[in-house]
Amino acid sequence: MDLKDESYALSALEASSLVLVTDCKGIITFVNDHFCKISGYAKDELTGFNYRTVCSSYYTMEHFQDISKTVTQGHVWNGGVKNQAKDGSEYGVNLTVFPNVNDNGEVYQYVFIGKEFIKNRPDDAYLHQTMENLRDIENALDASSIVAITDDRGVITYVNEKFCEISKYDRAELIGKTHRVINSGFHPKSFFREMWETIKQGLVWKGEVKNRAKDGSEYWMHTTIVPFLHDDGKPRQFISIRTDITDRVIAEAALADRTKQLAKAHDEAIKANLIKSQFLANMSHELRTPLNAIIGYSEMLQEEAEELGEGAFADDLSKISKAGNHLLALINDILDISKIEAGKMELFPDTCRLSDLIQDVMTTIRPLVEGKGNQLQTFCEEEGEITVDVMKLRQILINLLSNANKFTENGFIAFEVYKESRNNRPGYSFLVRDTGIGMTQEQLEKLFQPFTQADASTTRKYGGTGLGLAISQRLSHIMGGDIMVESEFGTGTAFTCWLPTFSDELKDSLASVIGERQLTTDEESQVNILLIDDEASNRELMERYLIKTGWTLAFAENGQDGLHMAKKLRPKVICLDIFMPGMDGWSVLTAIKSDPELADIPVVIWSMTSDRQLGYALGAAEFLVKPVQRDQLISVMDKYVVNREDHTVLVIEDDASVSELVARLLRKEGYKVVEAANGILALASLSQTTPALILLDLMMPEMDGFQFIEELRKQEAWREIPIIVLTAKTITSEDRAKLSGSVIKTIRKGSYDPQTLLEKIQSYLT
């Protein structure tokens, strides 16, 4: 480096030879030899101590606070200070403090570079030592950073070799130019205007800048620009120290692009799932509607044939009915596997005795086994209990036993239940072993895949869709268990379903028996009122209201508990809150009205809600799912129409066969029936005759069931007509909100007095 370059380095680095480094708390981590020589301290007498160790007592605490305030904000501090040597003598230092900042913008250390001014010291010797120190510092900077110096107008006066390497310009091509020569055009003018305004005020600027090299390639720099000031505080030159961050920026851009793609894929998956759910709802309607007619007509004709003594016809019709029910079971399997894969399969757990469950399963499966000439033996000495979704466990066991029976001819089937703990979790194993055809290893590998059976010959000979085992395994998974299989070709197969006694997967939906302990009456007597509400304070309020009535009260703090207690206690009235965690009131209401054992219990909505009041007014009194059983349909009708011959039922159904079937059933029971093929024709019919009850399909052309309800409720004379929804459509949560009028009465919290509440309840108890 020539004398000119040396003067540039000297100006840039403040011609300093005293070097000291501290951490962010001011604890000394490094001092150079010259600092030790001037201060009289050894390095180990300074390292680990606070910087104020070498400061003169001349300064007040406010002085140090002023320095600290500047550097902790990431700004360089310049000024003169007095230091105190080990022997007590004082010496002056022109000091510059540089804060070092990490990638998060946090200061992690401070570098003190100072020039001592000691009286009577030869300037030339001092200057020579200073030059040596500056060369060392300059070499360190050149080896690690991209450095440039400009004058107060931004004209480049010095660049190091690394600057030339990354910009691909020679030093001669840069000196005398401004940084516009490497401007990429990426940043707006406001970016550089803000930068310039900062450093002209004598403040340090930090940021990330995209530059363009001589060959047109672009690169990113993390840049720090430090101004050096005249005595009047105005900048006389700037030093910029840069670090190449191109690889990091490229990686971040790639990550951002990948994140964007994943977000798009996620949105598309959600959209596809919604489309799939809608398709399943429509498919269930389209398939179940004709099945309703097949099963319904065959059962009705079978009954008439038996009354006429036509035994042969009755047998044929029985076969049609069985085939229709078999087809319905297949459709339900397809919908089940779709619900499971979409994560929409709901659990309704309860605690049951193993002996009762096994007896129920044996009652169903034994006639099928005996019909094929197989022997069934049961081994179960357990008298314990298990908390599961009982219906789904029953479905699993019947499927495993049916499978064993299907692939065994004149053989032996064993069903064994025993305790078994897995991964420190207590549970039960349900083992089904047969002496049937067995399976090869290749067949076992694809056993639990949906729509897949052992091979084509198995499908041709034994039939089926290959869904039963797939559904059973997935149901066991969502209840915290699993199904394992062992098989030997030509010898037989053993399936083991293991389920925990109590599963963490069921916590959110568990219908706990704890609610039984909250009863205020003897367990054997019928409870008058069941309150389902997550607020304990509402129970206390209800008890105060009922204290003089003599009525008994039970309380459940969530929907699952409420359903469990409703089945056990059969209250005369259910008071139901809507806004509850887990299972909300709409779901509870749907479960109550679709359960034959609970459907007749009046429900009083007791909830703080106003925005859904219109939804209640538009809702249905009941809904049934196709194919509906005749007895169930007649039972629901009887709740609303006492004298059948004196009242008219309006059937709104676009499928002519279904409409005719329902009308014939009703007329046979003594009802007057008017039929309408869609909502528009139904409204026209209402203008002629006001029915006592409306039987409504939801999915119809011209005007669907939802639109019909909305139009119906606009007419005051028709608002009180009970509506029963008869549909094959899968009911969604949005549908439930619209159909939530399947309530006896809606009472909103905060808008009633205690006497009103008592009168409403009493009207349903008498």
PDB file of C-alpha atoms in Angstrom, residues 46 58 76 227 232 237 244 294 300 316 320 336 459 463 483 590 618 648 684 688 692 701 716 726:
ATOM      1  CA  LEU A  46      -8.443  -6.480  32.384  1.00  0.00           C
ATOM      2  CA  TYR A  58     -13.366  12.319  36.595  1.00  0.00           C
ATOM      3  CA  VAL A  76     -20.948   4.798  16.396  1.00  0.00           C
ATOM      4  CA  PRO A 227     -20.073   8.515   8.672  1.00  0.00           C
ATOM      5  CA  ASP A 232     -18.725  20.843  13.474  1.00  0.00           C
ATOM      6  CA  GLN A 237     -16.431  10.930   4.480  1.00  0.00           C
ATOM      7  CA  ASP A 244     -22.181 -11.005   0.596  1.00  0.00           C
ATOM      8  CA  ILE A 294     -87.551 -50.285  -3.552  1.00  0.00           C
ATOM      9  CA  MET A 300     -95.651 -52.855   1.808  1.00  0.00           C
ATOM     10  CA  ASP A 316     -90.224 -62.971  -3.748  1.00  0.00           C
ATOM     11  CA  ILE A 320     -86.312 -57.849  -3.122  1.00  0.00           C
ATOM     12  CA  ASP A 336     -68.335 -44.429   5.811  1.00  0.00           C
ATOM     13  CA  THR A 459     -64.272 -61.434  -5.385  1.00  0.00           C
ATOM     14  CA  GLY A 463     -68.594 -61.143  -3.458  1.00  0.00           C
ATOM     15  CA  ILE A 483     -56.287 -54.548  13.969  1.00  0.00           C
ATOM     16  CA  THR A 590     -79.699 -33.148  15.852  1.00  0.00           C
ATOM     17  CA  LEU A 618     -87.255 -21.129   9.435  1.00  0.00           C
ATOM     18  CA  THR A 648    -104.467 -33.192   5.959  1.00  0.00           C
ATOM     19  CA  ALA A 684    -100.026 -23.030  -4.531  1.00  0.00           C
ATOM     20  CA  GLN A 688    -106.226 -23.862  -1.283  1.00  0.00           C
ATOM     21  CA  ALA A 692    -102.020 -29.948   9.733  1.00  0.00           C
ATOM     22  CA  PRO A 701     -85.961 -28.715  -8.646  1.00  0.00           C
ATOM     23  CA  GLU A 716     -98.254 -15.639   9.356  1.00  0.00           C
ATOM     24  CA  LEU A 726     -87.693 -36.478   5.051  1.00  0.00           C
TER      25      LEU A 726
END
